[in-house]
PDB file of C-alpha atoms and ligand atoms in Angstrom:
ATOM      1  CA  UNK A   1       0.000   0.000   0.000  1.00 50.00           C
ATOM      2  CA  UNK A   2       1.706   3.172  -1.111  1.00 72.00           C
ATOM      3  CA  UNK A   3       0.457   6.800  -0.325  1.00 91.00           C
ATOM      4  CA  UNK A   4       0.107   8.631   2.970  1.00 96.00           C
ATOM      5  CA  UNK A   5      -3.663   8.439   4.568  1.00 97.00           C
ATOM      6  CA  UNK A   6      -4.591  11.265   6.965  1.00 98.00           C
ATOM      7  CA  UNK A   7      -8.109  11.689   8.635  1.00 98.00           C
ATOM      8  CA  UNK A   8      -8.935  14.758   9.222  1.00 98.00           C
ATOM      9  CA  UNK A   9     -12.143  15.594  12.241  1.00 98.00           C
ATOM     10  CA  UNK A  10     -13.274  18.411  13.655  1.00 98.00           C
ATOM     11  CA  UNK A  11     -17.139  19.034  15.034  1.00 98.00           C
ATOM     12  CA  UNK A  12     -19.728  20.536  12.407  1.00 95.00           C
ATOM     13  CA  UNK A  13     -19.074  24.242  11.122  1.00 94.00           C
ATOM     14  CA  UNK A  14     -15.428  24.348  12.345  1.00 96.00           C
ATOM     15  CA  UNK A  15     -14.402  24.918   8.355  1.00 94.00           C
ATOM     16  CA  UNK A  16     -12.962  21.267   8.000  1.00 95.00           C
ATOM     17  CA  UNK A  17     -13.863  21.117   4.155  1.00 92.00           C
ATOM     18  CA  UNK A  18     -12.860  24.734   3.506  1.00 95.00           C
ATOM     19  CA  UNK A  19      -9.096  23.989   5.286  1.00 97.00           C
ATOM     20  CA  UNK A  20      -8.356  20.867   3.304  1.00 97.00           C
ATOM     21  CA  UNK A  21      -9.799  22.571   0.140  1.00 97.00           C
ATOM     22  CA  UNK A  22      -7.463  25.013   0.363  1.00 97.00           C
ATOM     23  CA  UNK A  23      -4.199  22.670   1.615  1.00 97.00           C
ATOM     24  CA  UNK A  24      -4.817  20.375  -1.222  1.00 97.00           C
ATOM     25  CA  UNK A  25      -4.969  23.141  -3.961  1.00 97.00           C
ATOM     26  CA  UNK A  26      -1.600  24.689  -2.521  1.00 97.00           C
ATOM     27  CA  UNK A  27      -0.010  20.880  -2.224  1.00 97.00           C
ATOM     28  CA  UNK A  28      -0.954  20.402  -5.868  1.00 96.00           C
ATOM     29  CA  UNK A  29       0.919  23.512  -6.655  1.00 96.00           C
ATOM     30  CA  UNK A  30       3.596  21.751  -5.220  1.00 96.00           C
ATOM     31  CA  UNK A  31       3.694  18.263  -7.087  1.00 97.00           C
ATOM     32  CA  UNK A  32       2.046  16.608  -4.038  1.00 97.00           C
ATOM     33  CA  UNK A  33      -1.949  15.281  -5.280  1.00 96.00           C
ATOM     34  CA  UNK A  34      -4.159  14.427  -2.848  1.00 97.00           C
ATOM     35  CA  UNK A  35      -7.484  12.474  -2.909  1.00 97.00           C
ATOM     36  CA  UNK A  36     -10.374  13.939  -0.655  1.00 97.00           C
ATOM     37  CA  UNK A  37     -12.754  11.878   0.522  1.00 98.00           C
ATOM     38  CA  UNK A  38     -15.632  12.815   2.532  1.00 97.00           C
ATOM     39  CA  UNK A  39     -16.768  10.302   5.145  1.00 98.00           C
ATOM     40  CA  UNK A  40     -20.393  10.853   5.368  1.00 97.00           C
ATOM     41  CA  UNK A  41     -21.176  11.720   1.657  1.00 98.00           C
ATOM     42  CA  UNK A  42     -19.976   7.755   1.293  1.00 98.00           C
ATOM     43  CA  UNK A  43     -22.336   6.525   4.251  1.00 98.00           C
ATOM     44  CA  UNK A  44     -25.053   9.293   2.109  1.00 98.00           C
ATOM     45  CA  UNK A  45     -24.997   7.141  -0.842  1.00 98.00           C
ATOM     46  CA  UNK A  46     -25.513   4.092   0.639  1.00 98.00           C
ATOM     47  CA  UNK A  47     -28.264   5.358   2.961  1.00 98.00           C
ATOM     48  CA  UNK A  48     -30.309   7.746   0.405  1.00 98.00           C
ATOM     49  CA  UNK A  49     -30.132   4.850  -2.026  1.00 98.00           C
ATOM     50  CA  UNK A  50     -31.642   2.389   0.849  1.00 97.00           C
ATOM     51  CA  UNK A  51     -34.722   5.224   1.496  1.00 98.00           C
ATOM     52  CA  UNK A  52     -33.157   5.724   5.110  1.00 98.00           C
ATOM     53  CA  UNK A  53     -32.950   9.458   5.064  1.00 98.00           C
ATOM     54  CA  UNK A  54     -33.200  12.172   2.786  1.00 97.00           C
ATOM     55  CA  UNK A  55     -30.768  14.749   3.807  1.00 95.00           C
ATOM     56  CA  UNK A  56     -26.855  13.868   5.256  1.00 95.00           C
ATOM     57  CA  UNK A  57     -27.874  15.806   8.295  1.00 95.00           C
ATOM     58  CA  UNK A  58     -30.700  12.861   9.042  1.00 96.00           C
ATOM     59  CA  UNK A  59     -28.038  10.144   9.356  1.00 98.00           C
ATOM     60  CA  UNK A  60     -26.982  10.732  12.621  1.00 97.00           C
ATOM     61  CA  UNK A  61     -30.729  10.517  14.078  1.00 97.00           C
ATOM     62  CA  UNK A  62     -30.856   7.185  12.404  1.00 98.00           C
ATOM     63  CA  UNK A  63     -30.672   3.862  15.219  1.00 98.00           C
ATOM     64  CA  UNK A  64     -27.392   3.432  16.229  1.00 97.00           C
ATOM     65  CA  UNK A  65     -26.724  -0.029  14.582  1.00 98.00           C
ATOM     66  CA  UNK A  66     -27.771   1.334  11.559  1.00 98.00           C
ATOM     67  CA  UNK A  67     -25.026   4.294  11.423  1.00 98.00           C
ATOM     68  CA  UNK A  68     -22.695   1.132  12.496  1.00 98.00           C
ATOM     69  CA  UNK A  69     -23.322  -0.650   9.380  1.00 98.00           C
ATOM     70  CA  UNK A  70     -23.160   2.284   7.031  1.00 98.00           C
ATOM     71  CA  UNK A  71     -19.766   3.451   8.258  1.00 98.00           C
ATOM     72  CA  UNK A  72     -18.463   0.083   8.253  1.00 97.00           C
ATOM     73  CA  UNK A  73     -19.207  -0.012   4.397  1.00 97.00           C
ATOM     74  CA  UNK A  74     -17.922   3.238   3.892  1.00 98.00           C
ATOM     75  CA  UNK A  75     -14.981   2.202   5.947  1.00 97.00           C
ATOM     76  CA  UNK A  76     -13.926  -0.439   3.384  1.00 97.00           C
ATOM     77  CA  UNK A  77     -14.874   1.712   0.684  1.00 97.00           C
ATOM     78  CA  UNK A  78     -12.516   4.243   1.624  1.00 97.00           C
ATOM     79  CA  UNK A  79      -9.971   1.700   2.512  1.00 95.00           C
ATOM     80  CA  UNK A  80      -9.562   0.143  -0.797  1.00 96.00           C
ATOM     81  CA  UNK A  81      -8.499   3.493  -2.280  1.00 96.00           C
ATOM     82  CA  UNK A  82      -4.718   3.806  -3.223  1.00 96.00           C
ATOM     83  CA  UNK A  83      -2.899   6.886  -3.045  1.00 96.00           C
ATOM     84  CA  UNK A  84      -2.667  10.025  -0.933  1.00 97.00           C
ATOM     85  CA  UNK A  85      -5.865  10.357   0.961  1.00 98.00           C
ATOM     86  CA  UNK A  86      -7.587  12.990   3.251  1.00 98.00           C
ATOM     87  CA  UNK A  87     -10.386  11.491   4.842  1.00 98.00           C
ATOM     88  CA  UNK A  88     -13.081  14.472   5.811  1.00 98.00           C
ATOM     89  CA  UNK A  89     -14.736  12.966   8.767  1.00 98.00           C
ATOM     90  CA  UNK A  90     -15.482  13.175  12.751  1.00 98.00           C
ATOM     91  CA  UNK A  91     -13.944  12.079  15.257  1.00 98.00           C
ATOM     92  CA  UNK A  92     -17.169  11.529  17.063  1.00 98.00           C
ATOM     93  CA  UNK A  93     -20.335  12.110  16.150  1.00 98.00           C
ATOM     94  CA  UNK A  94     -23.200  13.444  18.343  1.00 97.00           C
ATOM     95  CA  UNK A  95     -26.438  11.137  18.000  1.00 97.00           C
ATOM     96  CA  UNK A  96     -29.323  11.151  20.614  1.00 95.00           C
ATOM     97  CA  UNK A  97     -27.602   8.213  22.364  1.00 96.00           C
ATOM     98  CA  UNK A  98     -24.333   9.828  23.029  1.00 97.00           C
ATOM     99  CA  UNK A  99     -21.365  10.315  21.571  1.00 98.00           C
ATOM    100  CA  UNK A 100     -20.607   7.644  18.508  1.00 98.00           C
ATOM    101  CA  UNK A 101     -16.771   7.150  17.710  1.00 98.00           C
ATOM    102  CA  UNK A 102     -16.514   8.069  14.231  1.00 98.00           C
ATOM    103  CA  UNK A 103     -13.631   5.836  13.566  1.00 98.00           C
ATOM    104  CA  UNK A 104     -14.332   2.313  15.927  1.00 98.00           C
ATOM    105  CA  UNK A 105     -11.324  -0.339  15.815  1.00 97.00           C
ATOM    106  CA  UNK A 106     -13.148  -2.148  12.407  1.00 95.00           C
ATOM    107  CA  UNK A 107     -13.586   1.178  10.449  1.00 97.00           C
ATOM    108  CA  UNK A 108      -9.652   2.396  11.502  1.00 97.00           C
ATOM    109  CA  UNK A 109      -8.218  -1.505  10.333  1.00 95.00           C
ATOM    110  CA  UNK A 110      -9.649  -0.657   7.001  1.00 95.00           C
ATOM    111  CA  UNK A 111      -8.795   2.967   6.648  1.00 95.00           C
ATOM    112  CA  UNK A 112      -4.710   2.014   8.103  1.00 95.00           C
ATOM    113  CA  UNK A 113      -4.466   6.094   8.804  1.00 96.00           C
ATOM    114  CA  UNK A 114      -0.941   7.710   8.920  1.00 97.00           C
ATOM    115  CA  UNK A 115      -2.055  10.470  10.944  1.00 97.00           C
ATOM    116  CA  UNK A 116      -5.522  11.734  12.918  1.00 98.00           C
ATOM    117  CA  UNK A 117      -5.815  15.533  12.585  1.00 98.00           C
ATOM    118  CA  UNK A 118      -8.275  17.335  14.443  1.00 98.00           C
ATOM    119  CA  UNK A 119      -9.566  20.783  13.254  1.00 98.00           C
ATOM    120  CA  UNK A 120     -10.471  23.172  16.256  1.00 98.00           C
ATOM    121  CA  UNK A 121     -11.314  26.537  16.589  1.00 98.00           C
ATOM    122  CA  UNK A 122     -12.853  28.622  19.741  1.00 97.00           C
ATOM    123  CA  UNK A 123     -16.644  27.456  20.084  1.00 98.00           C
ATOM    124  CA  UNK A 124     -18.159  30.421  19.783  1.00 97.00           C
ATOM    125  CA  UNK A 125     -16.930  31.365  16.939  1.00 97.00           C
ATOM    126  CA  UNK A 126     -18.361  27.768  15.445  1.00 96.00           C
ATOM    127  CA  UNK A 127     -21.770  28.579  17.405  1.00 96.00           C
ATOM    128  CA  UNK A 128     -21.186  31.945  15.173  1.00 94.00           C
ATOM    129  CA  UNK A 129     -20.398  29.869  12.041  1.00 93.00           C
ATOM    130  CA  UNK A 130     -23.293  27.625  12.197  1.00 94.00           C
ATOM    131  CA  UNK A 131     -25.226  30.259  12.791  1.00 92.00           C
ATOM    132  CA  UNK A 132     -24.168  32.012   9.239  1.00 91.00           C
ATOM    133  CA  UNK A 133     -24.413  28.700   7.302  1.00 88.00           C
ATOM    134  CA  UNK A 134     -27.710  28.035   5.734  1.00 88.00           C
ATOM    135  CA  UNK A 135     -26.704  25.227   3.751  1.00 88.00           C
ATOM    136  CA  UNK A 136     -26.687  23.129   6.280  1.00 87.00           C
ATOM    137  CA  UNK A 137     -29.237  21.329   9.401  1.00 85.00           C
ATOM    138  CA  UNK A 138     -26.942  22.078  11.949  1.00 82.00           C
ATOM    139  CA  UNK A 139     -28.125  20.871  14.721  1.00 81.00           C
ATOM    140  CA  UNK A 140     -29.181  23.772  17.591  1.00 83.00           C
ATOM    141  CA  UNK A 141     -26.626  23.650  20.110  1.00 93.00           C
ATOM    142  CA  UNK A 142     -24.791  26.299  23.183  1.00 96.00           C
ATOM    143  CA  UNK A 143     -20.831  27.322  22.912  1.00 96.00           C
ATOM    144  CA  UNK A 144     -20.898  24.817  26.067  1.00 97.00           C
ATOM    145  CA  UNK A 145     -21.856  21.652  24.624  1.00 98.00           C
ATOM    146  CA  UNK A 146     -19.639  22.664  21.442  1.00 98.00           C
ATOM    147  CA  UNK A 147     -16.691  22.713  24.071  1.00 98.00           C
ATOM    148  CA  UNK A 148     -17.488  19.490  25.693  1.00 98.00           C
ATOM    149  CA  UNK A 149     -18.030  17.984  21.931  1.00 98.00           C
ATOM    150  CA  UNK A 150     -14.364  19.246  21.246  1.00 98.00           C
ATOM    151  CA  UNK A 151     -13.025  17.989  23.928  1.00 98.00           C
ATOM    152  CA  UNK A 152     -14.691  14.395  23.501  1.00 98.00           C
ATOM    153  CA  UNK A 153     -13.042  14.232  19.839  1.00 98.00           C
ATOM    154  CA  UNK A 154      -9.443  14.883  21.723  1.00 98.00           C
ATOM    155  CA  UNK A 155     -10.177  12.026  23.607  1.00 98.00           C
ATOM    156  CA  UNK A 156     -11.781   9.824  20.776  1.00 98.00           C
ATOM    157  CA  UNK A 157      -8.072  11.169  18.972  1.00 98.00           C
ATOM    158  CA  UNK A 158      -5.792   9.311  21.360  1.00 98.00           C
ATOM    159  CA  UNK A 159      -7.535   6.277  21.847  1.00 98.00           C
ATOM    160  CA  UNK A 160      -7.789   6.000  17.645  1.00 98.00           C
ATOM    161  CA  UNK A 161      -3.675   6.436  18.126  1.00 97.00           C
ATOM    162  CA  UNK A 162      -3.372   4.050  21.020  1.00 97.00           C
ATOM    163  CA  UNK A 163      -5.396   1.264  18.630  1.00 97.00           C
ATOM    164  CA  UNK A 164      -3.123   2.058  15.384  1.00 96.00           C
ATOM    165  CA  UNK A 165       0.139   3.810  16.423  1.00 96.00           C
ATOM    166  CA  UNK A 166      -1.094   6.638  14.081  1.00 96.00           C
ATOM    167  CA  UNK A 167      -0.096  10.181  14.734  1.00 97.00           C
ATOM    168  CA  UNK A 168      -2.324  13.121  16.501  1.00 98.00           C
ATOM    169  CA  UNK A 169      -2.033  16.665  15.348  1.00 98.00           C
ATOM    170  CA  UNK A 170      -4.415  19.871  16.215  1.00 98.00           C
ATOM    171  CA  UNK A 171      -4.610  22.401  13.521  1.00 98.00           C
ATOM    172  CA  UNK A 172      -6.247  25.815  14.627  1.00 98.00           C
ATOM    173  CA  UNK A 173      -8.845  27.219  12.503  1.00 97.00           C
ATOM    174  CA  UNK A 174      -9.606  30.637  14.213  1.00 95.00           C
ATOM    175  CA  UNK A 175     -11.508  33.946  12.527  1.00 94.00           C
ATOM    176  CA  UNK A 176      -9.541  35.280   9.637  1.00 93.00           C
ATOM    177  CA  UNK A 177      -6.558  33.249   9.967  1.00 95.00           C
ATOM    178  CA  UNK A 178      -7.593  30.458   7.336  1.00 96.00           C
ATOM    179  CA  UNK A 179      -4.100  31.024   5.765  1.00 96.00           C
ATOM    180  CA  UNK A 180      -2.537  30.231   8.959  1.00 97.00           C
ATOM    181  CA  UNK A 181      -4.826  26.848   9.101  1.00 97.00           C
ATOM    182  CA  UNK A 182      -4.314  26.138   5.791  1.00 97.00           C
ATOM    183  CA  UNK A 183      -0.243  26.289   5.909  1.00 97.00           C
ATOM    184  CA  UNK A 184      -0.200  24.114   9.295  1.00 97.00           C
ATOM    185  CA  UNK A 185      -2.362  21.659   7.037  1.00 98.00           C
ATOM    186  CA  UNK A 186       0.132  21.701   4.460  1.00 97.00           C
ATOM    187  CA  UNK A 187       2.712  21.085   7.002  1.00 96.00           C
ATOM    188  CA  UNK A 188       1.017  17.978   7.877  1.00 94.00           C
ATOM    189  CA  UNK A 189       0.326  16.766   4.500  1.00 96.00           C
ATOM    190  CA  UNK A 190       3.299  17.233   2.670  1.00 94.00           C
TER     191      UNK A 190
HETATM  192  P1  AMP B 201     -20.230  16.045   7.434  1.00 70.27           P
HETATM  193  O1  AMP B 201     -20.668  16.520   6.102  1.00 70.27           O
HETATM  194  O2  AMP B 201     -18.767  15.838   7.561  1.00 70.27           O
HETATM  195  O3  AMP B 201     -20.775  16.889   8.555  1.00 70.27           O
HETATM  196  O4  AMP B 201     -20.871  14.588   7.635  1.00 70.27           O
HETATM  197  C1  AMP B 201     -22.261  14.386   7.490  1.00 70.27           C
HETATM  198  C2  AMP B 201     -22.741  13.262   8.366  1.00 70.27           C
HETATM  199  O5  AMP B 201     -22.084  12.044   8.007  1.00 70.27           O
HETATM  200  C3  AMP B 201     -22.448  13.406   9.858  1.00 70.27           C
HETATM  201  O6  AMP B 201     -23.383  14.237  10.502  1.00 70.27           O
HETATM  202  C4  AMP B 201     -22.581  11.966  10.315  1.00 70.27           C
HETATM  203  O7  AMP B 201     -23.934  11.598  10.454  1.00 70.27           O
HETATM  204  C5  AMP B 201     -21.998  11.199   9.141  1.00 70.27           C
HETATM  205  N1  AMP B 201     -20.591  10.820   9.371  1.00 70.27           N
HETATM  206  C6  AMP B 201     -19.488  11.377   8.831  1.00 70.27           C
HETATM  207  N2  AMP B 201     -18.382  10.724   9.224  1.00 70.27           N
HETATM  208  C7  AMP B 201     -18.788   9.735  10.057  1.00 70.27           C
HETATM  209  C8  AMP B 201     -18.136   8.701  10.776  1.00 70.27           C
HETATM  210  N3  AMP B 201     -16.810   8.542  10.731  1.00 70.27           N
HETATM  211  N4  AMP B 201     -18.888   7.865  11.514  1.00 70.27           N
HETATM  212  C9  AMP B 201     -20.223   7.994  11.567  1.00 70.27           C
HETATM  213  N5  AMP B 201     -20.909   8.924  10.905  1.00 70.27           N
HETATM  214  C10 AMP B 201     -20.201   9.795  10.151  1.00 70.27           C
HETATM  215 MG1   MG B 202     -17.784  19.296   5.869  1.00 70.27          MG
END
């Protein structure tokens, strides 16, 4: 297996896509292609084409064992792609029984990451940034519980390094400093 595979989390509205957007188009300037692959649009596919939900923001109301079985598909999905590979996904996801790991031991053996990045950024300037984005069901939630959810994913991030020896790096994603997010993301990828 050649390439290098990085998953990159953060919670909902912290500018994940935007950041690695941005990194990849400056690492292709550089010789250095990466894939992106987003997590959930591959559970999406599976799920919209199965009638379970209409929108990607349904998925994580759906029963637990279901989410289970659509991220272990999208798990090997992902897996069996060659190459460099950002994976856009969560390190935990917030459902209404608690927190599900976004990356359990069977989805990480098949997705072998390099390195787990987490994207953070102050929460209220993500309460701020959900607020602004229409294109989305973000789900209604206080700076408080966006803290706690933050600090769940840094918890979810060493355990996923404990189980495959893989890397952990934050990358800051604050108010008009995108350029600073987007060269420590090029840092990591390169
Ligand atoms: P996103 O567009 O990254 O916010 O992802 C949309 C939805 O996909 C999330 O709200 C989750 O329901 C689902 N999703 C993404 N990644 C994972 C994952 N690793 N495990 C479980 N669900 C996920
Ligand atoms: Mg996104």
């Amino acid at each position: 297996m050649s390439g290098k595979r990085v998953v990159i989390t953060g919670v909902p509205g912290v500018g994940k896509t935007t950041v690695i957007e941005e990194s990849m188009k400056r690492l292709a300037g550089e010789g250095i292609p990466y894939k992106a692959v987003n997590f959930g649009t591959c559970m999406f596919e599976t799920a919209k084409a199965e009638g379970k939900v209409e929108d990607r923001d349904q998925m994580r109301t759906l029963d637990k064992d279901v989410q289970k079985e659509l991220q272990r598909l999208a798990g090997k999905r992902i897996g069996e792609m060659e190459g460099n590979i950002i994976v856009d996904t969560h390190a935990s996801v917030k459902t209404p029984v608690g927190y599900l790991p976004g990356l359990p031991a069977w989805v990480l053996t098949e997705l072998k990451p390099d390195m787990v990045v987490l994207v953070e950024a102050d929460e209220d300037q993500i309460l701020m940034r959900r607020m602004d984005d229409e294109s989305r069901r973000r789900d209604p939630e206080g700076s408080r519980s966006i803290a706690e959810h933050q600090g769940i994913n840094r918890a979810f991030a060493a355990a996923y390094g404990m189980l495959t020896g893989c890397t952990v790096q934050v990358v800051r994603n604050e108010n008009y400093l995108l350029d600073h997010a987007v060269e420590a993301m090029a840092r990591v990828l390169r």
